[in-house]
Tab-separated table of C-alpha atoms in Angstrom:
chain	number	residue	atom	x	y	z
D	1	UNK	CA	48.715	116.111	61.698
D	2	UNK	CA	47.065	118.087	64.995
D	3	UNK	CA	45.343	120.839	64.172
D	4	UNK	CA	44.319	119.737	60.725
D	5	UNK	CA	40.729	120.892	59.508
D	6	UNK	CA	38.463	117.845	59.113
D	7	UNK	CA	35.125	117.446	57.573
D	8	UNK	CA	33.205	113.565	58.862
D	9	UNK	CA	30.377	113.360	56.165
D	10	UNK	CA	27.204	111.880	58.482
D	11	UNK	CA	29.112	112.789	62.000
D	12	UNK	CA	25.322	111.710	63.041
D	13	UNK	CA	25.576	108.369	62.303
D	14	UNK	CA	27.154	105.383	64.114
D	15	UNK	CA	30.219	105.461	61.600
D	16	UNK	CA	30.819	109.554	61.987
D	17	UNK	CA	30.066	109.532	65.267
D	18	UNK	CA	32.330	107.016	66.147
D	19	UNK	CA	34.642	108.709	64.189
D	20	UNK	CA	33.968	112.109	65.644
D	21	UNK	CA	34.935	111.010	69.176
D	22	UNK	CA	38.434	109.071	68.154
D	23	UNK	CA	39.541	112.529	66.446
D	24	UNK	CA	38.512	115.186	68.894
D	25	UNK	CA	41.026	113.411	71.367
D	26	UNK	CA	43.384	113.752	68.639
D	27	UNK	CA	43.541	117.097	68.398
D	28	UNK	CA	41.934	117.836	64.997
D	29	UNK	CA	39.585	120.624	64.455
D	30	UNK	CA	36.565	118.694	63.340
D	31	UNK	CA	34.294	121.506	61.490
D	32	UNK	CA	31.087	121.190	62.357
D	33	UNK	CA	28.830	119.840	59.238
D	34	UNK	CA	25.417	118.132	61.105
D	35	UNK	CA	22.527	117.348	58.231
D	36	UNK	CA	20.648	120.456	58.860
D	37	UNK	CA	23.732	122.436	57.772
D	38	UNK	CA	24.699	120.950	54.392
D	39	UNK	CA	22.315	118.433	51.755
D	40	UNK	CA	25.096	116.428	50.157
D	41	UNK	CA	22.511	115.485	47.630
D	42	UNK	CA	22.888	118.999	46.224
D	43	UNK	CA	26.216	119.446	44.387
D	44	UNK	CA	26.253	123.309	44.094
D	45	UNK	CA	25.724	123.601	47.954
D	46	UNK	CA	28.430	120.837	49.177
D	47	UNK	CA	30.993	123.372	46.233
D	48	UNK	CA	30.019	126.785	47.864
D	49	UNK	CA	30.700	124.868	52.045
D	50	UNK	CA	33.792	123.593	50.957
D	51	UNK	CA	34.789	127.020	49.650
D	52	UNK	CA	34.020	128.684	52.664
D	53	UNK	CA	34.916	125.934	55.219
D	54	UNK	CA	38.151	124.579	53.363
D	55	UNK	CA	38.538	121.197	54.948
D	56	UNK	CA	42.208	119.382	54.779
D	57	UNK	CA	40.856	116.231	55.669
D	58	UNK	CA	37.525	114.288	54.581
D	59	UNK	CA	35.869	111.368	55.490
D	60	UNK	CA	32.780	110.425	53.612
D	61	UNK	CA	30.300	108.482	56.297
D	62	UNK	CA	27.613	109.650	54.988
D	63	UNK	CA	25.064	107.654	52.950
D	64	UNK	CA	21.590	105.789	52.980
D	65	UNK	CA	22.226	101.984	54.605
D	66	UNK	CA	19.910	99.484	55.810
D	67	UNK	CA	19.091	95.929	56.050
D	68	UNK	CA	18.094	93.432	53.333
D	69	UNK	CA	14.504	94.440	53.470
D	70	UNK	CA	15.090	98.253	52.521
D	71	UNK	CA	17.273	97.419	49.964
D	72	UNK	CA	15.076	94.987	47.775
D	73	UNK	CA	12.043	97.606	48.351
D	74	UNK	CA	13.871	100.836	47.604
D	75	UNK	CA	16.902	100.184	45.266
D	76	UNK	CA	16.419	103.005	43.470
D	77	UNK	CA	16.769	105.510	46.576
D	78	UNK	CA	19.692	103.375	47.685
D	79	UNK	CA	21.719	103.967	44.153
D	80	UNK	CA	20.598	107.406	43.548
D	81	UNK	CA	21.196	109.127	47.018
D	82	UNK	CA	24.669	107.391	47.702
D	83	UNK	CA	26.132	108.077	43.982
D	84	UNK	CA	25.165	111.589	44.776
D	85	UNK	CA	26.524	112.142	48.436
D	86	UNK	CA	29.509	110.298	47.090
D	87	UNK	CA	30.350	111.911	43.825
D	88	UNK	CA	29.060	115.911	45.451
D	89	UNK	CA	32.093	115.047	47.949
D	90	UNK	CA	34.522	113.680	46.003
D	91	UNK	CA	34.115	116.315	43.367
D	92	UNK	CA	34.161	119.183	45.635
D	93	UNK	CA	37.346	117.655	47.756
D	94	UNK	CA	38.869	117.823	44.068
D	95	UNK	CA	37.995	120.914	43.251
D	96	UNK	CA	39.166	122.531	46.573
D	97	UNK	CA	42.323	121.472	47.679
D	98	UNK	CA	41.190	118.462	49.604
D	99	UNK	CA	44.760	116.069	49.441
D	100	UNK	CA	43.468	113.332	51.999
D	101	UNK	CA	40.099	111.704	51.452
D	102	UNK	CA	38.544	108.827	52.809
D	103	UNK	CA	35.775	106.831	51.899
D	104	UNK	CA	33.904	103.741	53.183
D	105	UNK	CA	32.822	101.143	51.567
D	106	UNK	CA	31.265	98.059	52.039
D	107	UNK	CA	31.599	94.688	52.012
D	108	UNK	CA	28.514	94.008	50.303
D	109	UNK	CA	30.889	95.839	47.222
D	110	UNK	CA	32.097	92.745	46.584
D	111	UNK	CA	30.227	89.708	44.397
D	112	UNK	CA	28.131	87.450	46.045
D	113	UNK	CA	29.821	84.432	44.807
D	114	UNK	CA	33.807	84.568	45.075
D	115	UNK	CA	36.428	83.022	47.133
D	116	UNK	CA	36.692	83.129	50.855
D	117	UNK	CA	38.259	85.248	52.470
D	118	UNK	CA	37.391	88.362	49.542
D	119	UNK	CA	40.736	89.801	48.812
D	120	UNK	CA	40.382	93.338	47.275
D	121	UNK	CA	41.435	92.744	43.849
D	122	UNK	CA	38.013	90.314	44.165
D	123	UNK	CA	35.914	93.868	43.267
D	124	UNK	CA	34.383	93.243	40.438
D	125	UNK	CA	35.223	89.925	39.217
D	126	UNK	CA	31.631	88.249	39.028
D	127	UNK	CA	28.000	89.286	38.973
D	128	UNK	CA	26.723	91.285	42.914
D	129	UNK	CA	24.584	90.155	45.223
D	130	UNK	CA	21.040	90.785	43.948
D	131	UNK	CA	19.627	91.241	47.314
D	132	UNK	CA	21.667	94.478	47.321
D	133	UNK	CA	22.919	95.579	44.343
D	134	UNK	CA	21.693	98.853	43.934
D	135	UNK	CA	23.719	100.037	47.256
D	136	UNK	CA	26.689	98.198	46.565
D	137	UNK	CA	26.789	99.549	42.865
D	138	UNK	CA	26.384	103.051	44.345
D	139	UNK	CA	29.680	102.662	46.986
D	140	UNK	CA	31.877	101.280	43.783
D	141	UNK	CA	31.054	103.715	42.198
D	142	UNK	CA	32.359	106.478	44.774
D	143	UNK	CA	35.126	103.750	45.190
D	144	UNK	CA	36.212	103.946	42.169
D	145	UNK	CA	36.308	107.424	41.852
D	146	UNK	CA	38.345	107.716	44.293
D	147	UNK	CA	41.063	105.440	42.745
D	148	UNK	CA	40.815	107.408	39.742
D	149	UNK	CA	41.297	111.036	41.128
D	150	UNK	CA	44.270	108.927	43.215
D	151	UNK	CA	46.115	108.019	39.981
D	152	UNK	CA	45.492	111.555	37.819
D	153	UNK	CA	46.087	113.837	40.723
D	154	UNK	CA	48.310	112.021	42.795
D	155	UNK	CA	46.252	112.752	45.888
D	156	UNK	CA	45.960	110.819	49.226
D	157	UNK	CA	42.058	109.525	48.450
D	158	UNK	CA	41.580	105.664	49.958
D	159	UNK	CA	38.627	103.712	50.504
D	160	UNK	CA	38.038	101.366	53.363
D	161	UNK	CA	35.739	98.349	53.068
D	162	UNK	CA	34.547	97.163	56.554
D	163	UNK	CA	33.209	93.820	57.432
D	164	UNK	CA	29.541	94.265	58.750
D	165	UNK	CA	29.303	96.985	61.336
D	166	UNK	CA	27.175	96.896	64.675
D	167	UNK	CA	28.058	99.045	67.715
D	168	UNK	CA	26.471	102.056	69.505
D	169	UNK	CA	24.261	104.129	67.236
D	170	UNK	CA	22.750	101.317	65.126
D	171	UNK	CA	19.304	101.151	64.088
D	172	UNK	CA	16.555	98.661	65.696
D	173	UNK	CA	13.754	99.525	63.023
D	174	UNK	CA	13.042	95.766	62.278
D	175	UNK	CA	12.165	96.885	58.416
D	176	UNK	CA	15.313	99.085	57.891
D	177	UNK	CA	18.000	97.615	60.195
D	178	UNK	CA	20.802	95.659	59.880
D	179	UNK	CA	21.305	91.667	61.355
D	180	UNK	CA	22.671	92.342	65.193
D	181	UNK	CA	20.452	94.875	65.930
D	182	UNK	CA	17.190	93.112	64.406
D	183	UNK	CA	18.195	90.669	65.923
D	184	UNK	CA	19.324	92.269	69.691
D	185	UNK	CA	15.944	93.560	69.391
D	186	UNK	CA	13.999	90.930	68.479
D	187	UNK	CA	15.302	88.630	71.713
D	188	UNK	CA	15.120	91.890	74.015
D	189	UNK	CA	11.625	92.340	73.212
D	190	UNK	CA	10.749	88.428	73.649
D	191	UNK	CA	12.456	88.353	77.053
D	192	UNK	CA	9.989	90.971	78.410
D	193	UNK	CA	6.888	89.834	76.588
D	194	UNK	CA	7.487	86.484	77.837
D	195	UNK	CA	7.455	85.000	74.151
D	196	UNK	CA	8.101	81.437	73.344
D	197	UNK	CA	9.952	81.955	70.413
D	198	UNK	CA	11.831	84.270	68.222
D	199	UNK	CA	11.541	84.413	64.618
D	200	UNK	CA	15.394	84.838	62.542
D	201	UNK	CA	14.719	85.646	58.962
D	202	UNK	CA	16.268	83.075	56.503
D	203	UNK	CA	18.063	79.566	57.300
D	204	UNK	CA	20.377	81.077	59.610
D	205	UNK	CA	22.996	79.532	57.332
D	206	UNK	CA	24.635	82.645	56.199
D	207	UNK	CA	28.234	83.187	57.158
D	208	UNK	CA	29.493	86.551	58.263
D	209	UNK	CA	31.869	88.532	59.811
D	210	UNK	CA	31.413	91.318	61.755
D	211	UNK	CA	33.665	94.741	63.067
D	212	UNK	CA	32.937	97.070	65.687
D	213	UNK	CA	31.816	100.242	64.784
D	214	UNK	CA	34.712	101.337	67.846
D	215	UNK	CA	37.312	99.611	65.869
D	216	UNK	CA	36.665	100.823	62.416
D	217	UNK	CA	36.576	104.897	63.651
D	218	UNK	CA	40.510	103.510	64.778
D	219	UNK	CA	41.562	102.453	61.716
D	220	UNK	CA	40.102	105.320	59.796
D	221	UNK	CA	42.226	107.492	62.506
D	222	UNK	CA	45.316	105.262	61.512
D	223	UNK	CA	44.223	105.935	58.116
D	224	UNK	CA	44.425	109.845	58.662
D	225	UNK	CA	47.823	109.638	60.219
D	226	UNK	CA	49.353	107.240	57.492
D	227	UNK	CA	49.149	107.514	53.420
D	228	UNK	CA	47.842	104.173	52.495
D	229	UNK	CA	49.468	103.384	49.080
D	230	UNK	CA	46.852	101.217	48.137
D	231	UNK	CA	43.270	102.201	46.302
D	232	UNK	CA	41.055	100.087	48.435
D	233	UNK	CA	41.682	98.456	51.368
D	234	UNK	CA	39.768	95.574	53.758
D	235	UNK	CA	38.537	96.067	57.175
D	236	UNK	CA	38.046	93.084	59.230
D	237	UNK	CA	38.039	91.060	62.641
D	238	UNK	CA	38.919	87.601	63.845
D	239	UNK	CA	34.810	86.941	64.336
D	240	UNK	CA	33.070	84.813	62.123
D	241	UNK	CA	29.973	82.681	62.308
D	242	UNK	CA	26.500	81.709	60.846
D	243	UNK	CA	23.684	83.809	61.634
D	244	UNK	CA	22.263	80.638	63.936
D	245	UNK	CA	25.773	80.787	65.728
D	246	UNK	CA	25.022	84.298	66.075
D	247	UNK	CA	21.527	84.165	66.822
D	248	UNK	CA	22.596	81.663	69.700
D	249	UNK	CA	25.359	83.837	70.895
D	250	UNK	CA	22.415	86.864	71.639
D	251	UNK	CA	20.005	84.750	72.971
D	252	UNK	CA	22.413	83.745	75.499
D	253	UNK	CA	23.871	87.532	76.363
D	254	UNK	CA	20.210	88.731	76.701
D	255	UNK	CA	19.445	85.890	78.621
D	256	UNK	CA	16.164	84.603	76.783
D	257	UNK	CA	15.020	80.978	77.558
D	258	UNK	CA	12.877	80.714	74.783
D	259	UNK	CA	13.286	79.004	71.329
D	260	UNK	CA	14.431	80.435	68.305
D	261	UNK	CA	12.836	79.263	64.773
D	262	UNK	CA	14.386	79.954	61.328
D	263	UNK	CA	11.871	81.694	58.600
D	264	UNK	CA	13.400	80.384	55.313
D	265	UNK	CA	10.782	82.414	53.116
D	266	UNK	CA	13.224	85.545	53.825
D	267	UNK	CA	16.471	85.415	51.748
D	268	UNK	CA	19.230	84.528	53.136
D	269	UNK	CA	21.688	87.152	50.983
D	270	UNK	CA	24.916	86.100	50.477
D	271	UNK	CA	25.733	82.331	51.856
D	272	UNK	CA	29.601	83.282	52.718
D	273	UNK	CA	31.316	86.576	53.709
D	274	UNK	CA	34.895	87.186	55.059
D	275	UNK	CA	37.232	89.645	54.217
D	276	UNK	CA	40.949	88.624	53.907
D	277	UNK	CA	42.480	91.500	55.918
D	278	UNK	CA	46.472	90.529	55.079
D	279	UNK	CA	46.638	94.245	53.366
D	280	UNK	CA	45.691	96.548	56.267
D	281	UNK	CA	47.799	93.557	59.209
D	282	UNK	CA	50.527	93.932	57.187
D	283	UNK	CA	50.829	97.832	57.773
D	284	UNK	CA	50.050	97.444	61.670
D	285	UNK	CA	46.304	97.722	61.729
D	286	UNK	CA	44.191	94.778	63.666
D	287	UNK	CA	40.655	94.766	65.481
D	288	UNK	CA	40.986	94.744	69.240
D	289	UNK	CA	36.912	94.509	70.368
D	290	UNK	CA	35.829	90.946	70.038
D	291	UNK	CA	32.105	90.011	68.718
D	292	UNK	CA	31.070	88.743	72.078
D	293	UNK	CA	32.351	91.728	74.170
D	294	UNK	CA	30.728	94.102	71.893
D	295	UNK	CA	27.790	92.587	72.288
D	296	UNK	CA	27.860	92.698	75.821
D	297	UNK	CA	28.603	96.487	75.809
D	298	UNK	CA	25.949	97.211	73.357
């Protein structure tokens, strides 16, 4: 596989970049493709750079994410830009020779009331979460795609759905990010101010599990190196807690004495969320950074 030609969709963000960094010490050529280069909103533009650039391999990390918030106050931006991005490079993989394609995912794919731990043949069995809906209809979409092109064409395209990421290169906008860095910031900027308290939004009685953004750019690159037979496939870790748990765990790394206070007037999205990972253990995948030492690193 060294040598191949590889095109990370979003190599800006925390998912590409993680990605970008496993790769490069892998040997691949990783063509250059930064969001000033290529819209993948416009379809004609991502057809005439894969022409020219003729990738072998391509990983779709590209997209529009963000926390709860975002999502119930822009849905529409959330369906419409990742159908696009998704579809523009699934299409033009198709259409150009592209055999290996992979594409994330998300747990929030997945209804918002099913059995625990989600196995994969869970997608689509009941009504989504509504809280996010319009992003999580967007990434089946591309998802399912994928599965299709997989069965007509007989190519190597997979999708990966992670747990919830956090890692280096997350966002702290309190409006637009995601749970461990609201939340990372939220006690970091207590501790200085001197606060007395920190506000969590909803009961804090959500369960989740969460993967380092470290560990899923490794299985991606175990991905690349191995043609997954299956059309989707979970990507978990061994951590798993309530939002309070988790909320306790931070306080205690950032080392804020204050108390923390639950605003149940935010929604609390889903109540339960773990992945049942038997799929990707079985062919010799597993998380190695733990919750509590990624934190620390963070």
């Amino acid at each position: 596989m060294s040598f191949k030609k590889v095109l990370i969709a979003g190599q800006e963000g925390m998912v590409g970049s993680a990605v970008l960094k496993v790769l490069k010490k892998e040997n691949f050529k990783i063509i250059n493709c930064r969001r000033e280069n290529l819209n993948f909103l416009d379809q004609s533009k991502v057809n005439r750079w894969f022409k020219k650039h003729k990738p072998d391999i391509v990983i779709n990390a590209a997209g529009k994410v963000g926390g709860i918030l975002d999502n119930l106050v822009h849905p529409s931006d959330y369906i419409y830009e990742n159908v696009m991005i998704g579809f523009n490079l699934v299409h033009a993989s198709l259409n150009n020779g592209v055999n290996k394609f992979i594409n994330l995912g998300s747990v929030s794919n997945y209804p918002g009331k099913t059995k625990i731990p989600i196995k994969e043949n869970y997608l689509l069995s009941s009504p989504l979460e509504k809280t996010n809906e319009a992003y999580a209809i967007s990434k089946i979409a591309t998802i399912k795609y994928c599965e299709y092109i997989k069965k007509n064409f007989k190519k190597d395209y997979v999708s990966l759905i992670p747990a919830n990421l956090y890692g280096f290169g997350d966002k702290f906008d309190l409006k637009k990010s995601h749970v461990i860095p609201a939340l990372v910031k939220k006690f970091h900027i207590a501790k200085i101010k001197n606060k007395k308290n920190v506000e969590v939004w909803g009961s804090g009685k959500s369960m989740r599990e969460f993967l380092n953004v470290d560990d899923l750019a490794k299985a991606i690159l175990f991905c690349v190196k191995k043609k997954i037979k299956y059309n989707y496939i979970n990507v978990g870790s061994s951590d798993y807690l309530s939002i309070k748990e988790l909320s306790i765990l931070i306080k205690k790394i950032v080392e804020y004495e204050g108390q923390i206070t639950f605003n149940t007037k935010f929604p609390d999205g889903t109540l339960k969320r773990k992945l049942d990972t038997r799929l990707f253990n079985k062919l010799g995948w597993k998380s190695q950074i733990s919750l509590k030492k990624g934190l620390i690193a963070y």
